[in-house]
Amino acid sequence: MARDYYEILGVARDADEAALKSAFRKKAMEHHPDRNQGDGDAEGRFKEVNEAYSVLSDANKRAAYDRYGHAGVNGQQGGFGGGRGGAGFDNVEDIFSEMFGDIFGGGGRRPQGPQRGADVRFDYEISLEQAYTGADVEINVPTTLTCEVCDGTGAKAGSKPQTCHTCGGQGRVRSTNGFFAVERTCPTCNGQGQVIKDPCTNCRGHGQVRADRKLNVRIPAGVDDGARIRLTGEGQAGTRGGPKGDLYIFLSVAEHDLFERDGLDLHCSIPVAMATAVLGGNIEVPCLMGGAGCDGQCKLEVAIPEGAQTGHKVKIKGKGMPALNGRQKGDLLVELFVETPTRLNARQKELMREFATLAEEEQNSQSQGFMKKAKRFWEDITGAAAQ
């Protein structure tokens, strides 16, 4: 799957041209295969850097990429190369041709056969309810499609691409100057090996067009932040008859007004009247039931024990999130916080004073423990001051 171009170059999204060029040269030198002997992935990283710079250094491509991601620039650059009019380079040698004057020869050529389309990343946010029950959603994905007018050839109907006369279809030209052999991308066909004399008016010679695709996607129950759904063959169109890439949907779960998720468990804070906390009783709490077996009310009755304190938790087994692709379910943890009344009438205040007088004779365990610790603290302070 294609990585973010700004991440590849290690620059901020508002980086200017000078910062881009500086980062590009640094990364290109760092990942050059000749400086990473024995590292089979070096050339791949080098080409990633080249591709990223070829897009971000072009104002139009960069604007399209910022808006649509990789789908916005597909067809404007060829694979890892700079493409038609791009600012990038086509292979390992081209970067040194740019920086050091084309004194390095050799190297391969751009692939001529069918090439697989790029993978596409699509971020999608779902609700906690959708994550709990699963859901069928419709998404609009910006991507590239094979041009139906020219069938992906890029040439106008009745014509076809012709072999480049400059490079003979090789995509590269070579010249010698004394002891030096210089090989570079063919300037006529930009390394394609073919030229389009009469381009298709629909795709302007690219063989692909940008469009939004509507797809129906099943979100399985139990998904969490970062879950990934792969749709094979729903990515960008391939070139020269190559297969499509894949679509990767990255899910994020929106914050909920009532519940917080912790793995499979759900947490919910519930206010409890002071009288209920003191005397005990039953309260109703919300739950994410939904789906089969839901009574439509999505609430449960919970027993509050006498003398319940703020922070007391009640566990309701099996009312949490379902496990992805499993039968296990988490728990619903209800945390109580006791509400202190703020607007009392005269009679209520009289009763509270009477209650306070009676309560002075019987402190609860927390009060007794606190007072003992406070007494020791004050004795230590006064003792130290006396010395």
Coordinates of C-alpha atoms in Angstrom, one line a residue:
M1 CA 0.0 0.0 0.0
A2 CA 1.3 3.4 -1.0
R3 CA 2.8 5.5 1.9
D4 CA 2.2 9.2 2.5
Y5 CA 4.5 11.3 0.3
Y6 CA 5.2 13.8 3.1
E7 CA 6.1 11.0 5.5
I8 CA 8.5 9.5 2.9
L9 CA 10.4 12.8 2.6
G10 CA 10.1 13.6 6.3
V11 CA 8.7 17.1 5.7
A12 CA 5.6 18.9 7.0
R13 CA 2.6 19.3 4.8
D14 CA 3.3 23.0 4.4
A15 CA 6.9 22.6 3.4
D16 CA 8.2 25.0 0.7
E17 CA 10.1 24.1 -2.5
A18 CA 13.5 24.6 -0.9
A19 CA 12.6 22.3 2.1
L20 CA 11.3 19.7 -0.3
K21 CA 14.4 19.7 -2.5
S22 CA 16.7 19.5 0.5
A23 CA 14.8 16.6 2.0
F24 CA 14.7 14.9 -1.3
R25 CA 18.4 15.0 -1.9
K26 CA 19.1 13.9 1.7
K27 CA 16.8 10.9 1.5
A28 CA 18.0 10.0 -2.0
M29 CA 21.6 9.8 -0.9
E30 CA 20.6 7.9 2.3
H31 CA 18.7 5.2 0.4
H32 CA 20.8 4.9 -2.7
P33 CA 21.5 1.2 -3.4
D34 CA 25.3 1.8 -3.9
R35 CA 25.4 3.0 -0.3
N36 CA 23.4 0.1 1.0
Q37 CA 25.1 -2.9 -0.4
G38 CA 23.4 -6.1 0.6
D39 CA 20.1 -4.4 1.4
G40 CA 17.6 -5.7 -1.1
D41 CA 15.0 -3.1 -0.1
A42 CA 17.2 -0.1 -0.7
E43 CA 16.2 0.5 -4.3
G44 CA 12.5 0.2 -3.4
R45 CA 13.0 2.9 -0.7
F46 CA 15.0 5.0 -3.2
K47 CA 12.1 4.8 -5.7
E48 CA 9.6 5.8 -3.1
V49 CA 11.6 8.9 -2.4
N50 CA 11.7 9.7 -6.1
E51 CA 8.0 9.2 -6.6
A52 CA 7.2 11.4 -3.6
Y53 CA 9.3 14.2 -4.8
S54 CA 8.0 13.9 -8.4
V55 CA 4.5 14.7 -7.1
L56 CA 5.2 17.2 -4.3
S57 CA 7.6 19.3 -6.4
D58 CA 4.8 19.8 -9.0
A59 CA 2.3 22.4 -7.9
N60 CA -0.7 20.9 -9.7
K61 CA 0.1 17.4 -8.7
R62 CA 0.7 18.4 -5.1
A63 CA -2.7 20.2 -5.0
A64 CA -4.4 17.1 -6.4
Y65 CA -2.6 14.9 -3.9
D66 CA -3.5 17.1 -0.9
R67 CA -7.1 16.9 -1.9
Y68 CA -7.6 13.3 -3.1
G69 CA -4.5 11.4 -1.9
H70 CA -2.8 8.9 -4.2
A71 CA -6.0 8.7 -6.3
G72 CA -5.6 12.3 -7.2
V73 CA -2.2 11.9 -8.9
N74 CA -2.5 8.4 -10.4
G75 CA -2.1 8.6 -14.1
Q76 CA 0.0 11.8 -13.8
Q77 CA 3.1 10.0 -12.9
G78 CA 4.3 6.6 -14.1
G79 CA 4.9 4.2 -11.4
F80 CA 7.8 5.4 -9.4
G81 CA 8.9 7.8 -12.1
G82 CA 8.1 11.4 -12.8
G83 CA 5.7 10.7 -15.6
R84 CA 4.7 13.2 -18.2
G85 CA 6.1 16.5 -17.2
G86 CA 7.0 15.3 -13.7
A87 CA 9.8 16.6 -11.6
G88 CA 11.0 13.2 -10.5
F89 CA 13.4 10.6 -11.9
D90 CA 12.8 7.3 -13.4
N91 CA 15.4 5.1 -11.8
V92 CA 18.5 4.9 -9.6
E93 CA 20.7 6.7 -12.1
D94 CA 18.4 9.6 -12.9
I95 CA 18.8 11.3 -9.6
F96 CA 22.6 11.5 -10.0
S97 CA 22.1 12.7 -13.5
E98 CA 20.2 15.6 -12.0
M99 CA 22.6 16.3 -9.2
F100 CA 25.9 15.5 -10.8
G101 CA 25.5 16.1 -14.5
D102 CA 24.6 12.7 -16.0
I103 CA 28.0 11.1 -15.6
F104 CA 26.7 7.7 -14.5
G105 CA 25.7 5.2 -17.1
G106 CA 24.0 1.8 -17.1
G107 CA 20.8 0.9 -15.3
G108 CA 17.6 -0.7 -16.3
R109 CA 14.6 0.7 -18.0
R110 CA 11.0 1.4 -17.1
P111 CA 8.9 -1.8 -17.3
Q112 CA 7.1 -2.0 -20.6
G113 CA 4.5 -4.7 -19.8
P114 CA 1.3 -4.7 -17.8
Q115 CA 1.6 -3.0 -14.4
R116 CA -0.6 -3.5 -11.4
G117 CA -2.5 -0.5 -10.2
A118 CA -1.7 1.2 -6.9
D119 CA -3.4 0.3 -3.7
V120 CA -5.7 2.9 -2.2
R121 CA -6.2 3.9 1.5
F122 CA -9.6 5.2 2.5
D123 CA -10.3 6.4 6.1
Y124 CA -13.9 5.9 7.3
E125 CA -15.4 6.8 10.7
I126 CA -18.2 4.8 12.2
S127 CA -20.3 5.1 15.4
L128 CA -19.9 3.0 18.5
E129 CA -23.3 1.6 17.8
Q130 CA -22.2 0.5 14.3
A131 CA -19.1 -1.1 15.8
Y132 CA -21.3 -3.0 18.3
T133 CA -23.9 -4.4 15.9
G134 CA -22.0 -4.3 12.6
A135 CA -23.4 -2.3 9.6
D136 CA -23.7 -2.1 5.9
V137 CA -22.5 1.2 4.6
E138 CA -22.0 2.9 1.3
I139 CA -18.8 4.8 0.6
N140 CA -17.6 7.1 -2.2
V141 CA -13.9 6.4 -3.0
P142 CA -11.9 8.7 -5.2
T143 CA -9.8 6.5 -7.5
T144 CA -8.7 6.0 -11.1
L145 CA -10.5 3.9 -13.7
T146 CA -9.4 2.6 -17.1
C147 CA -10.5 5.0 -19.7
E148 CA -13.4 3.4 -21.5
V149 CA -13.0 5.5 -24.6
C150 CA -9.5 4.3 -25.5
D151 CA -9.6 1.1 -23.4
G152 CA -6.6 2.3 -21.5
T153 CA -4.2 2.9 -24.5
G154 CA -4.3 6.6 -24.2
A155 CA -4.6 6.9 -28.0
K156 CA -7.6 8.3 -29.8
A157 CA -10.1 5.9 -31.4
G158 CA -8.7 4.5 -34.6
S159 CA -5.1 5.0 -33.6
K160 CA -2.7 3.4 -31.3
P161 CA 0.6 4.2 -29.5
Q162 CA 3.7 4.1 -31.8
T163 CA 7.2 2.9 -31.0
C164 CA 9.4 5.8 -30.0
H165 CA 11.8 6.5 -32.9
T166 CA 14.4 8.0 -30.6
C167 CA 15.0 5.0 -28.3
G168 CA 13.5 2.3 -30.5
G169 CA 11.1 1.4 -27.8
Q170 CA 13.7 0.9 -25.0
G171 CA 12.7 3.9 -23.0
R172 CA 16.4 5.0 -22.6
V173 CA 19.1 6.5 -24.8
R174 CA 22.8 6.0 -24.4
S175 CA 25.7 8.0 -25.5
T176 CA 29.5 7.9 -25.0
N177 CA 32.0 10.6 -24.3
G178 CA 35.5 9.3 -24.1
F179 CA 35.7 6.9 -21.2
F180 CA 32.2 7.9 -19.9
A181 CA 29.0 6.2 -21.0
V182 CA 25.9 8.2 -20.2
E183 CA 22.5 6.6 -20.2
R184 CA 19.3 8.5 -19.4
T185 CA 15.6 8.5 -19.9
C186 CA 14.5 9.0 -23.4
P187 CA 13.4 12.7 -23.7
T188 CA 10.9 11.9 -26.4
C189 CA 8.7 9.3 -24.7
N190 CA 9.7 10.0 -21.1
G191 CA 10.8 6.4 -20.7
Q192 CA 7.6 4.8 -22.0
G193 CA 9.1 3.4 -25.1
Q194 CA 6.0 4.5 -27.0
V195 CA 4.6 7.9 -28.1
I196 CA 1.0 8.9 -28.6
K197 CA 0.7 11.0 -31.7
D198 CA -3.1 11.5 -31.4
P199 CA -4.1 11.3 -27.7
C200 CA -7.5 10.3 -26.4
T201 CA -9.6 13.4 -25.7
N202 CA -11.3 11.8 -22.7
C203 CA -8.2 10.9 -20.7
R204 CA -5.7 13.2 -22.5
G205 CA -3.4 10.3 -23.2
H206 CA -3.1 8.9 -19.7
G207 CA -5.2 5.9 -20.3
Q208 CA -7.0 6.5 -17.0
V209 CA -9.5 8.9 -15.6
R210 CA -10.3 10.0 -12.1
A211 CA -13.7 9.3 -10.7
D212 CA -15.6 8.5 -7.5
R213 CA -16.7 4.9 -7.0
K214 CA -19.7 3.9 -4.8
L215 CA -19.1 0.7 -2.9
N216 CA -21.2 -1.2 -0.4
V217 CA -19.1 -2.4 2.5
R218 CA -20.0 -4.7 5.4
I219 CA -18.6 -3.5 8.7
P220 CA -18.3 -6.6 11.0
A221 CA -19.4 -6.4 14.6
G222 CA -16.7 -5.8 17.2
V223 CA -14.3 -3.7 15.1
D224 CA -12.1 -1.1 16.9
D225 CA -10.0 1.9 16.0
G226 CA -7.4 1.0 13.4
A227 CA -9.3 -2.0 12.0
R228 CA -8.6 -2.5 8.3
I229 CA -10.8 -4.0 5.7
R230 CA -9.3 -5.1 2.4
L231 CA -11.3 -5.1 -0.8
T232 CA -9.3 -7.0 -3.5
G233 CA -9.3 -5.4 -6.9
E234 CA -11.0 -2.2 -5.8
G235 CA -7.9 0.0 -5.9
Q236 CA -6.6 2.1 -8.8
A237 CA -6.6 0.8 -12.4
G238 CA -3.5 -0.9 -13.7
T239 CA -1.6 0.3 -16.8
R240 CA -1.2 -1.6 -20.1
G241 CA -3.8 -4.1 -19.2
G242 CA -2.5 -4.7 -15.7
P243 CA -4.8 -5.7 -12.8
K244 CA -6.3 -3.2 -10.3
G245 CA -4.7 -2.6 -6.9
D246 CA -6.6 -3.2 -3.7
L247 CA -8.6 -0.9 -1.5
Y248 CA -7.8 -0.7 2.2
I249 CA -10.4 0.9 4.4
F250 CA -9.1 2.1 7.8
L251 CA -11.8 2.4 10.4
S252 CA -12.0 4.8 13.3
V253 CA -14.7 4.7 16.0
A254 CA -16.2 8.1 16.9
E255 CA -16.4 9.1 20.6
H256 CA -19.7 8.4 22.3
D257 CA -21.7 10.7 24.5
L258 CA -22.2 8.0 27.2
F259 CA -19.8 5.2 26.8
E260 CA -16.0 4.8 26.8
R261 CA -14.5 1.7 25.3
D262 CA -11.6 -0.3 26.8
G263 CA -11.0 -3.4 24.7
L264 CA -14.2 -5.4 25.0
D265 CA -15.4 -3.6 28.1
L266 CA -17.7 -0.5 28.1
H267 CA -17.5 2.1 30.8
C268 CA -20.4 4.5 31.7
S269 CA -20.7 7.1 34.5
I270 CA -24.1 7.4 36.1
P271 CA -25.4 10.1 38.5
V272 CA -27.1 8.8 41.6
A273 CA -29.3 10.8 44.0
M274 CA -27.9 11.1 47.5
A275 CA -30.9 9.4 49.0
T276 CA -30.6 6.4 46.7
A277 CA -26.9 6.1 47.5
V278 CA -27.6 6.2 51.2
L279 CA -30.7 3.9 51.3
G280 CA -30.0 1.8 48.2
G281 CA -32.4 1.2 45.4
N282 CA -32.6 0.5 41.6
I283 CA -31.7 2.8 38.8
E284 CA -31.9 2.5 35.0
V285 CA -28.6 2.6 33.0
P286 CA -28.2 2.7 29.2
C287 CA -26.6 -0.1 27.3
L288 CA -25.7 -1.0 23.7
M289 CA -28.0 -3.9 23.1
G290 CA -29.2 -3.4 19.5
G291 CA -29.6 -6.1 16.9
A292 CA -31.3 -9.4 17.6
G293 CA -32.8 -9.5 21.1
C294 CA -33.0 -5.8 21.7
D295 CA -36.1 -4.7 23.5
G296 CA -36.0 -1.3 21.7
Q297 CA -35.3 0.5 25.0
C298 CA -31.6 -0.2 25.3
K299 CA -31.6 0.2 29.1
L300 CA -31.0 -2.1 32.1
E301 CA -32.0 -2.0 35.7
V302 CA -29.1 -1.9 38.2
A303 CA -29.3 -2.4 42.0
I304 CA -27.5 0.2 44.0
P305 CA -26.3 -1.1 47.5
E306 CA -26.9 0.9 50.6
G307 CA -24.2 3.4 51.4
A308 CA -22.8 3.5 47.8
Q309 CA -20.0 6.0 47.4
T310 CA -18.8 8.0 44.4
G311 CA -16.5 5.8 42.3
H312 CA -18.4 2.6 43.2
K313 CA -18.5 0.3 40.2
V314 CA -21.2 -2.1 39.2
K315 CA -20.3 -4.8 36.7
I316 CA -22.9 -6.1 34.3
K317 CA -21.6 -9.3 32.7
G318 CA -21.8 -9.8 28.9
K319 CA -23.1 -6.3 28.1
G320 CA -19.9 -4.9 26.6
M321 CA -18.5 -5.1 23.1
P322 CA -18.6 -8.3 21.1
A323 CA -15.2 -9.8 20.1
L324 CA -14.4 -9.5 16.4
N325 CA -15.1 -12.9 14.7
G326 CA -15.8 -14.5 18.0
R327 CA -18.6 -15.2 20.5
Q328 CA -17.0 -13.6 23.5
K329 CA -18.5 -10.4 24.9
G330 CA -17.0 -7.8 27.3
D331 CA -18.7 -6.3 30.4
L332 CA -20.5 -3.0 31.0
L333 CA -18.9 -1.2 34.0
V334 CA -21.2 1.4 35.6
E335 CA -19.4 3.9 37.8
L336 CA -21.5 5.9 40.2
F337 CA -21.1 9.4 41.3
V338 CA -23.3 10.7 44.1
E339 CA -25.0 14.0 43.5
T340 CA -25.2 16.5 46.3
P341 CA -28.5 18.5 46.3
T342 CA -27.9 22.2 45.9
R343 CA -31.4 23.8 46.2
L344 CA -33.1 22.8 49.4
N345 CA -36.2 24.3 50.9
A346 CA -36.5 25.1 54.6
R347 CA -38.0 21.8 55.6
Q348 CA -35.3 19.9 53.7
K349 CA -32.5 21.9 55.3
E350 CA -34.1 21.3 58.8
L351 CA -34.0 17.5 58.1
M352 CA -30.4 17.7 56.9
R353 CA -29.4 19.5 60.1
E354 CA -31.1 16.9 62.1
F355 CA -29.4 14.2 60.1
A356 CA -26.0 15.9 60.5
T357 CA -26.5 16.0 64.3
L358 CA -27.3 12.3 64.4
A359 CA -24.5 11.4 62.0
E360 CA -21.8 13.1 64.2
E361 CA -22.2 10.2 66.6
E362 CA -21.5 7.6 63.9
Q363 CA -18.6 8.5 61.5
N364 CA -18.1 6.0 58.7
S365 CA -14.9 4.2 58.2
Q366 CA -13.5 6.6 55.6
S367 CA -14.0 9.6 57.9
Q368 CA -12.5 7.8 60.8
G369 CA -9.4 6.8 58.8
F370 CA -9.0 10.3 57.4
M371 CA -9.3 12.0 60.8
K372 CA -6.7 9.7 62.3
K373 CA -4.2 10.6 59.5
A374 CA -5.0 14.3 59.9
K375 CA -4.4 14.2 63.6
R376 CA -1.0 12.6 63.2
F377 CA -0.1 15.2 60.6
W378 CA -1.1 18.1 62.8
E379 CA 0.8 16.6 65.8
D380 CA 3.9 16.2 63.6
I381 CA 3.7 19.8 62.5
T382 CA 3.2 21.3 66.0
G383 CA 5.9 19.1 67.4
A384 CA 8.4 20.2 64.8
A385 CA 7.5 23.8 65.4
A386 CA 8.0 23.5 69.2
Q387 CA 11.5 22.2 68.7

